[in-house]
Amino acid sequence: MTSGVLDVRAVRRHFAFPGRGRIATNNAASTQPPRELVDLYRTLAPGYENVHRGQSTASREMTALFEDAYDTIARFIGAPGRECVALFRNATEAINAVMYSLLTEFRDGDNMVTTLMEHNSDYVPWHALCRELLPRLGRRVELRLARFDPRTGELDLEHLASLIDGRTKLVCCTGASNFLGTRVPLPAVRALADGSGYPQPTGERRSLLLVDAAQLVPGAFVDVRALDADYLAFSFHKLLAPFGVGVLYGREHLLAAAPPFLYGGDMIAEGRVFPDRVEYNTLPWKYAAGTPNILGAIVSAQALRLLLDLALSPDRPVYFGTSRPFGRDAVRAAMDRVSAWNRRLTAHALDALAAVDGITVYGPEDPCRRTSLVSFNLAGRDPVRVAEELNAMGVESRAGCHCATLAHHALGLTPPASCRLSFYLYNTHEEVDAAVRAVAKASHGL
């Protein structure tokens, strides 16, 4: 394999969907699971047992695999350790966990800032906080929304800066829009949050920063310490894993100081429940209420190891099925290959779609400024109907608001909907061509 180049043909041999003739271009919603991960679930099932506090050999072995999953996830995103990782059902639940953990910390007159580019999961919880929950506690907290440029799809950093002030406790921002495809300049957002001067309970004088990285982590090298994020959330169903597992990264001192999101079960310190007090477990188990999704966590962490192998050596597994340590250089090399391939596919799609009659493509023109998706509308055509026609021609797309309702309203789209093609490391230029041909036919109502 050529150094630095993704071997997409070798990658595709790990997946079942090409054998069915599917053109899977709805990857921003959910990626396809490799055979190895489905097989791993079957392999683990006979030895399944609950984790922690069990005396059986099966329980101890399952606990070791479960805890190693946390270590793998932390290592992949550059977190200091498993203490900074909490697992939930998805990124939506992870963001809700942050919202509830901060619920009692907001002071009357505070504000929080997010953007019109957000997925509903990074807007609706904060809308509920500011407009429904905090008013019941007698606190007035303003929710402020930063604009984006409707022509370029870029976040309006000047407007964002104008909204952040000394009462801004929290800034929430997508890492990459799942509608516009825009990759947000997170270092610039972090700098603006740093400059607020808001006095946090920890003594820091800056706004907290939460990054919704659901569209960022699957296709880019992410290092949470380099980003200097306070919180970062993403979901494994967009990252090859076929299970409902989401990740919340948080600074250790923030997770240690915050109240849990869910109560009961493993989040309680062993034997430390009394009539007058309850003591919580150490991190990260403080955020693992009840019986967790044990197999899902194990398989999801192995999805990261398999992703490294697919990008670096698809015919010779190195990391998958092991607990072998991997360094930041390996993660960077793998994700740079994935990112480069996705960028080539996106550039090819943007160039070809530009020739389609009556098409409007949303987001940045430069494929280097966007993630691997292209949302569009065809003049006079209902986007849902377009997606149905694409499906009839063998191309799997997605139509609707993509849970980015604010952005669709901001562009004045009626209905607030678009059609979206989204690509991943196993897609080919030929599939992009087939998708564009189908869009061209749909543009004429064929």
Coordinates of C-alpha atoms in Angstrom, one line a residue:
M1 CA 0.0 0.0 0.0
T2 CA 1.3 3.5 -0.9
S3 CA 2.4 5.3 2.2
G4 CA -0.2 7.7 3.5
V5 CA -2.9 6.6 1.2
L6 CA -6.1 4.7 2.3
D7 CA -6.5 1.4 0.5
V8 CA -10.3 1.6 0.0
R9 CA -10.5 -1.7 -1.9
A10 CA -8.9 -3.6 1.0
V11 CA -11.1 -1.7 3.5
R12 CA -14.3 -2.7 1.7
R13 CA -13.5 -6.4 2.1
H14 CA -14.3 -6.0 5.8
F15 CA -17.9 -5.0 5.1
A16 CA -21.0 -6.9 4.0
F17 CA -23.0 -4.1 2.4
P18 CA -21.0 -3.9 -0.9
G19 CA -22.0 -7.5 -1.6
R20 CA -25.6 -6.5 -1.6
G21 CA -25.0 -3.8 -4.2
R22 CA -25.8 -1.0 -1.7
I23 CA -24.5 2.5 -2.3
A24 CA -24.3 3.5 1.4
T25 CA -24.1 7.3 1.4
N26 CA -26.0 8.1 4.6
N27 CA -23.0 7.8 6.9
A28 CA -23.5 11.1 8.7
A29 CA -26.5 9.4 10.3
S30 CA -25.0 5.9 10.9
T31 CA -22.0 4.1 9.5
Q32 CA -21.9 0.5 8.4
P33 CA -20.5 -2.1 10.9
P34 CA -17.5 -4.2 9.8
R35 CA -17.9 -8.0 10.0
E36 CA -15.3 -8.2 12.7
L37 CA -17.4 -6.2 15.1
V38 CA -20.6 -8.2 14.5
D39 CA -18.5 -11.4 15.0
L40 CA -16.9 -10.0 18.1
Y41 CA -20.3 -9.7 19.8
R42 CA -21.0 -13.3 19.1
T43 CA -17.6 -14.3 20.4
L44 CA -18.1 -12.4 23.7
A45 CA -21.7 -13.5 24.3
P46 CA -20.9 -17.0 25.7
G47 CA -18.6 -15.5 28.4
Y48 CA -21.0 -12.7 29.2
E49 CA -21.3 -11.7 32.9
N50 CA -21.9 -8.6 34.8
V51 CA -18.9 -6.4 35.6
H52 CA -17.4 -5.2 39.0
R53 CA -18.0 -6.9 42.3
G54 CA -18.4 -10.3 40.8
Q55 CA -16.5 -13.3 42.1
S56 CA -16.8 -15.5 39.0
T57 CA -14.0 -15.9 36.5
A58 CA -16.3 -14.8 33.8
S59 CA -17.1 -11.6 35.7
R60 CA -13.5 -10.8 36.3
E61 CA -12.6 -11.4 32.6
M62 CA -15.5 -9.3 31.4
T63 CA -14.6 -6.5 33.9
A64 CA -11.1 -6.4 32.5
L65 CA -12.4 -6.1 28.9
F66 CA -14.9 -3.5 30.0
E67 CA -12.3 -1.3 31.8
D68 CA -9.8 -1.7 29.0
A69 CA -12.5 -0.2 26.7
Y70 CA -12.4 3.0 28.7
D71 CA -8.6 3.1 28.4
T72 CA -8.8 2.6 24.6
I73 CA -11.4 5.4 24.2
A74 CA -9.3 7.8 26.3
R75 CA -6.2 7.0 24.4
F76 CA -7.9 7.5 21.0
I77 CA -9.1 11.1 21.8
G78 CA -5.9 12.0 23.8
A79 CA -7.6 12.2 27.2
P80 CA -5.3 11.9 30.3
G81 CA -7.0 8.7 31.4
R82 CA -10.3 6.7 31.8
E83 CA -11.3 9.1 34.7
C84 CA -12.1 11.6 32.0
V85 CA -14.5 9.3 30.1
A86 CA -18.2 8.6 30.8
L87 CA -20.3 6.3 28.6
F88 CA -23.9 6.9 27.7
R89 CA -26.3 5.7 25.1
N90 CA -25.3 8.3 22.6
A91 CA -24.0 11.9 22.3
T92 CA -27.4 13.3 23.0
E93 CA -27.5 11.7 26.4
A94 CA -23.9 12.7 27.0
I95 CA -24.8 16.4 26.4
N96 CA -27.9 16.0 28.6
A97 CA -25.6 14.7 31.4
V98 CA -23.5 18.0 31.2
M99 CA -26.7 20.0 31.2
Y100 CA -28.0 18.3 34.4
S101 CA -24.5 18.5 36.0
L102 CA -24.5 22.2 35.6
L103 CA -28.1 22.8 36.4
T104 CA -27.6 24.2 39.9
E105 CA -24.4 26.1 39.0
F106 CA -26.0 28.8 36.9
R107 CA -26.5 32.1 38.7
D108 CA -29.3 34.5 38.1
G109 CA -28.3 36.8 35.3
D110 CA -25.9 34.3 33.7
N111 CA -26.0 33.5 30.0
M112 CA -24.9 30.6 27.8
V113 CA -24.0 30.8 24.1
T114 CA -24.5 28.3 21.3
T115 CA -25.0 28.6 17.6
L116 CA -27.6 28.3 14.9
M117 CA -25.5 25.5 13.3
E118 CA -26.1 23.1 16.2
H119 CA -27.8 19.6 16.0
N120 CA -31.0 19.7 18.0
S121 CA -29.2 17.6 20.6
D122 CA -26.9 20.5 21.4
Y123 CA -29.6 23.1 21.4
V124 CA -32.8 21.7 22.8
P125 CA -31.3 20.7 26.2
W126 CA -30.0 24.2 26.6
H127 CA -33.3 25.7 25.5
A128 CA -35.0 23.5 28.1
L129 CA -32.5 24.6 30.7
C130 CA -32.9 28.3 30.2
R131 CA -36.6 28.5 29.3
E132 CA -38.1 25.6 31.3
L133 CA -36.0 24.3 34.1
L134 CA -34.1 27.3 35.6
P135 CA -37.1 29.5 35.6
R136 CA -38.7 27.0 38.0
L137 CA -35.8 27.6 40.3
G138 CA -36.2 31.3 40.1
R139 CA -33.2 31.9 37.9
R140 CA -33.0 33.9 34.8
V141 CA -30.4 32.7 32.3
E142 CA -30.3 33.9 28.8
L143 CA -29.7 31.6 25.8
R144 CA -27.8 33.3 23.0
L145 CA -27.4 32.1 19.5
A146 CA -24.5 32.9 17.2
R147 CA -25.2 33.3 13.5
F148 CA -23.5 31.7 10.5
D149 CA -22.9 33.1 7.0
P150 CA -25.8 31.9 4.9
R151 CA -23.6 32.0 1.7
T152 CA -20.5 30.2 3.0
G153 CA -21.9 28.2 5.9
E154 CA -19.1 29.5 8.1
L155 CA -19.7 30.4 11.7
D156 CA -19.8 34.2 12.3
L157 CA -17.0 34.5 14.8
E158 CA -17.5 38.3 15.2
H159 CA -21.1 37.7 16.1
L160 CA -20.1 34.9 18.5
A161 CA -17.5 37.2 20.1
S162 CA -20.2 39.9 20.6
L163 CA -22.4 37.4 22.5
I164 CA -19.7 36.2 25.0
D165 CA -19.2 38.4 28.1
G166 CA -18.4 38.2 31.8
R167 CA -21.7 36.4 32.6
T168 CA -21.2 33.6 30.0
K169 CA -20.8 30.4 31.9
L170 CA -20.8 28.0 29.0
V171 CA -20.2 28.0 25.2
C172 CA -21.5 25.1 23.3
C173 CA -20.4 24.5 19.7
T174 CA -20.5 21.8 17.1
G175 CA -17.1 20.6 15.8
A176 CA -18.6 20.0 12.3
S177 CA -22.1 20.7 11.1
N178 CA -24.2 17.7 10.1
F179 CA -26.1 19.8 7.6
L180 CA -23.7 22.5 6.3
G181 CA -20.7 20.2 6.6
T182 CA -18.8 23.2 8.0
R183 CA -15.7 22.4 10.2
V184 CA -15.8 25.0 12.9
P185 CA -12.4 26.7 13.9
L186 CA -12.5 25.4 17.4
P187 CA -9.3 27.1 18.6
A188 CA -10.8 30.4 17.8
V189 CA -14.0 29.5 19.7
R190 CA -11.8 28.3 22.7
A191 CA -10.0 31.7 22.6
L192 CA -13.2 33.6 22.8
A193 CA -14.5 31.5 25.6
D194 CA -11.2 32.0 27.4
G195 CA -11.5 35.7 27.2
S196 CA -14.9 36.0 28.9
G197 CA -13.5 36.2 32.5
Y198 CA -16.5 34.4 33.9
P199 CA -15.6 33.2 37.5
Q200 CA -16.1 29.4 37.6
P201 CA -16.5 27.6 41.0
T202 CA -13.0 26.1 40.4
G203 CA -11.4 29.5 40.4
E204 CA -10.9 29.7 36.7
R205 CA -12.0 32.9 35.0
R206 CA -13.3 31.8 31.6
S207 CA -16.3 30.2 30.0
L208 CA -16.6 26.4 29.8
L209 CA -16.5 25.0 26.3
L210 CA -18.6 22.0 25.2
V211 CA -17.9 20.5 21.7
D212 CA -20.4 18.3 20.0
A213 CA -18.0 16.2 18.1
A214 CA -20.4 13.6 16.7
Q215 CA -19.5 14.6 13.1
L216 CA -15.9 15.4 13.9
V217 CA -14.4 12.4 15.7
P218 CA -15.2 9.8 13.0
G219 CA -13.3 11.6 10.3
A220 CA -10.6 13.7 11.9
F221 CA -7.7 13.5 14.3
V222 CA -9.0 14.8 17.6
D223 CA -7.0 15.6 20.7
V224 CA -9.1 16.9 23.5
R225 CA -6.1 18.4 25.4
A226 CA -4.9 20.2 22.3
L227 CA -8.5 21.5 21.8
D228 CA -8.6 22.5 25.4
A229 CA -12.2 21.4 25.5
D230 CA -13.9 21.1 28.9
Y231 CA -16.4 18.7 27.5
L232 CA -16.6 16.8 24.2
A233 CA -19.3 14.3 23.1
F234 CA -19.6 11.8 20.2
S235 CA -21.4 8.6 19.3
F236 CA -20.1 5.3 18.2
H237 CA -22.9 4.5 15.7
K238 CA -21.2 7.1 13.5
L239 CA -17.9 5.4 14.0
L240 CA -18.4 1.8 12.7
A241 CA -19.8 0.3 15.9
P242 CA -23.3 -1.3 15.7
F243 CA -24.3 -0.5 19.3
G244 CA -25.8 2.4 21.3
V245 CA -22.8 3.9 23.0
G246 CA -22.0 7.5 23.3
V247 CA -18.9 9.2 24.9
L248 CA -18.6 12.2 27.1
Y249 CA -15.1 13.4 27.7
G250 CA -14.8 15.9 30.6
R251 CA -12.0 17.4 32.5
E252 CA -11.4 15.2 35.5
H253 CA -12.0 17.9 38.1
L254 CA -15.3 18.9 36.4
L255 CA -16.6 15.3 36.4
A256 CA -15.4 14.8 40.0
A257 CA -17.1 17.9 41.3
A258 CA -20.4 17.6 39.4
P259 CA -23.4 15.6 40.6
P260 CA -24.1 12.5 38.6
F261 CA -26.7 12.4 35.8
L262 CA -28.2 9.1 36.8
Y263 CA -28.3 7.5 40.3
G264 CA -28.1 3.9 41.5
G265 CA -26.1 0.7 40.9
D266 CA -22.4 0.9 40.1
M267 CA -22.2 4.6 40.6
I268 CA -22.5 4.1 44.3
A269 CA -19.3 3.3 46.4
E270 CA -19.4 -0.3 47.6
G271 CA -21.3 -0.5 50.9
R272 CA -21.6 3.3 51.3
V273 CA -25.3 3.8 51.5
F274 CA -26.6 5.1 54.8
P275 CA -29.9 6.6 56.1
D276 CA -28.2 10.0 56.2
R277 CA -25.8 10.0 53.3
V278 CA -24.8 8.2 50.1
E279 CA -21.2 8.1 48.8
Y280 CA -20.5 7.9 45.1
N281 CA -18.0 5.6 43.3
T282 CA -14.7 6.9 41.9
L283 CA -14.4 8.1 38.3
P284 CA -15.3 7.0 35.8
W285 CA -17.8 4.6 37.5
K286 CA -19.5 7.6 39.2
Y287 CA -21.2 8.0 35.8
A288 CA -22.1 4.3 35.2
A289 CA -25.4 4.0 36.9
G290 CA -27.1 0.5 36.9
T291 CA -25.8 -2.2 34.7
P292 CA -24.0 -0.6 31.8
N293 CA -24.0 -1.6 28.1
I294 CA -21.1 -3.9 28.7
L295 CA -20.8 -5.6 25.4
G296 CA -21.6 -2.4 23.6
A297 CA -18.7 -0.6 25.4
I298 CA -16.2 -3.4 24.6
V299 CA -17.2 -3.7 20.9
S300 CA -17.3 0.1 20.5
A301 CA -13.7 0.5 21.9
Q302 CA -12.6 -2.3 19.5
A303 CA -14.2 -0.3 16.7
L304 CA -11.5 2.3 17.3
R305 CA -8.8 -0.3 17.2
L306 CA -10.3 -1.7 14.0
L307 CA -10.5 1.8 12.5
L308 CA -6.7 2.2 13.1
D309 CA -6.1 -1.1 11.3
L310 CA -8.4 -0.3 8.4
A311 CA -6.6 3.0 7.8
L312 CA -3.1 1.7 8.4
S313 CA -3.0 -2.0 7.5
P314 CA -6.4 -3.3 6.3
D315 CA -4.9 -6.7 5.3
R316 CA -2.9 -7.2 8.5
P317 CA -4.6 -6.4 11.8
V318 CA -2.4 -4.9 14.5
Y319 CA -4.6 -3.4 17.1
F320 CA -8.0 -5.1 16.7
G321 CA -8.9 -7.8 19.2
T322 CA -6.1 -6.8 21.5
S323 CA -5.4 -4.4 24.4
R324 CA -2.1 -3.4 22.7
P325 CA -1.3 0.3 23.5
F326 CA -1.2 2.7 20.6
G327 CA 0.4 6.2 20.5
R328 CA -0.9 9.5 19.3
D329 CA 1.3 9.2 16.2
A330 CA -0.6 6.1 15.1
V331 CA -4.0 7.7 15.7
R332 CA -2.9 10.8 13.8
A333 CA -1.6 8.8 10.8
A334 CA -4.8 6.7 10.6
M335 CA -7.2 9.6 10.9
D336 CA -5.2 11.7 8.5
R337 CA -5.7 9.0 5.9
V338 CA -9.4 8.8 6.6
S339 CA -9.7 12.5 6.5
A340 CA -7.8 12.7 3.2
W341 CA -9.9 10.1 1.6
N342 CA -13.2 11.6 2.8
R343 CA -12.0 15.0 1.5
R344 CA -11.3 13.5 -2.0
L345 CA -14.8 12.0 -2.1
T346 CA -16.4 15.2 -1.0
A347 CA -14.4 17.3 -3.5
H348 CA -15.4 14.9 -6.3
A349 CA -19.1 15.1 -5.2
L350 CA -19.0 18.9 -5.0
D351 CA -17.5 19.3 -8.5
A352 CA -19.9 16.8 -10.1
L353 CA -23.0 18.2 -8.4
A354 CA -22.2 21.7 -9.6
A355 CA -23.3 20.6 -13.1
V356 CA -26.7 19.4 -12.0
D357 CA -29.6 21.6 -13.1
G358 CA -31.4 23.6 -10.4
I359 CA -29.3 22.4 -7.5
T360 CA -28.4 24.4 -4.4
V361 CA -25.6 23.1 -2.3
Y362 CA -25.2 24.3 1.2
G363 CA -22.0 25.0 3.2
P364 CA -18.4 25.8 2.3
E365 CA -17.2 25.5 -1.3
D366 CA -13.8 24.4 -0.2
P367 CA -13.8 20.6 0.7
C368 CA -10.9 21.3 3.2
R369 CA -13.4 23.5 5.2
R370 CA -16.0 20.8 5.5
T371 CA -16.6 17.3 6.6
S372 CA -17.6 14.5 4.2
L373 CA -21.2 15.3 3.5
V374 CA -23.1 17.4 1.0
S375 CA -26.6 18.7 1.6
F376 CA -28.6 20.1 -1.3
N377 CA -32.0 20.9 -2.7
L378 CA -33.3 20.7 -6.2
A379 CA -35.4 23.6 -7.5
G380 CA -39.1 22.7 -7.3
R381 CA -38.5 19.3 -5.8
D382 CA -39.5 18.0 -2.4
P383 CA -36.3 16.8 -0.7
V384 CA -38.0 13.8 0.8
R385 CA -39.3 12.8 -2.6
V386 CA -35.9 13.2 -4.0
A387 CA -34.4 10.9 -1.4
E388 CA -37.1 8.3 -2.3
E389 CA -36.2 8.5 -6.0
L390 CA -32.5 8.2 -5.2
N391 CA -33.3 5.1 -3.2
A392 CA -35.2 3.6 -6.1
M393 CA -32.0 4.1 -8.2
G394 CA -30.0 2.3 -5.6
V395 CA -28.5 5.3 -3.7
E396 CA -29.1 5.6 0.0
S397 CA -29.3 9.3 1.0
R398 CA -31.2 11.1 3.7
A399 CA -33.8 13.9 3.6
G400 CA -35.3 16.1 6.2
C401 CA -33.9 18.7 8.6
H402 CA -31.2 16.3 9.8
C403 CA -32.0 17.5 13.4
A404 CA -30.3 20.8 12.3
T405 CA -33.7 22.6 12.4
L406 CA -32.3 26.0 13.4
A407 CA -30.0 26.2 10.5
H408 CA -32.7 25.2 8.0
H409 CA -34.9 27.9 9.4
A410 CA -32.0 30.4 9.3
L411 CA -31.7 29.8 5.5
G412 CA -35.5 30.3 5.1
L413 CA -36.1 26.8 3.7
T414 CA -39.7 25.9 3.5
P415 CA -40.2 23.1 4.4
P416 CA -37.1 23.1 6.7
A417 CA -35.5 20.2 4.9
S418 CA -32.7 19.2 2.5
C419 CA -31.3 16.0 0.9
R420 CA -27.9 14.8 2.1
L421 CA -25.2 12.5 0.7
S422 CA -22.5 11.6 3.3
F423 CA -19.4 9.5 2.7
Y424 CA -17.0 7.5 4.8
L425 CA -13.7 5.6 4.4
Y426 CA -15.3 2.6 2.5
N427 CA -17.0 4.7 -0.2
T428 CA -15.5 5.0 -3.7
H429 CA -15.4 7.5 -6.5
E430 CA -17.6 5.2 -8.5
E431 CA -20.3 5.4 -5.8
V432 CA -20.1 9.1 -5.8
D433 CA -20.5 9.2 -9.6
A434 CA -23.5 6.9 -9.3
A435 CA -25.0 9.1 -6.6
V436 CA -24.5 12.2 -8.7
R437 CA -26.1 10.6 -11.8
A438 CA -29.1 9.7 -9.7
V439 CA -29.4 13.3 -8.4
A440 CA -29.2 14.6 -12.0
K441 CA -32.0 12.3 -13.0
A442 CA -34.1 13.3 -9.9
S443 CA -33.5 17.0 -10.9
H444 CA -35.6 16.3 -14.0
G445 CA -38.2 14.3 -12.2
L446 CA -37.0 11.1 -13.9

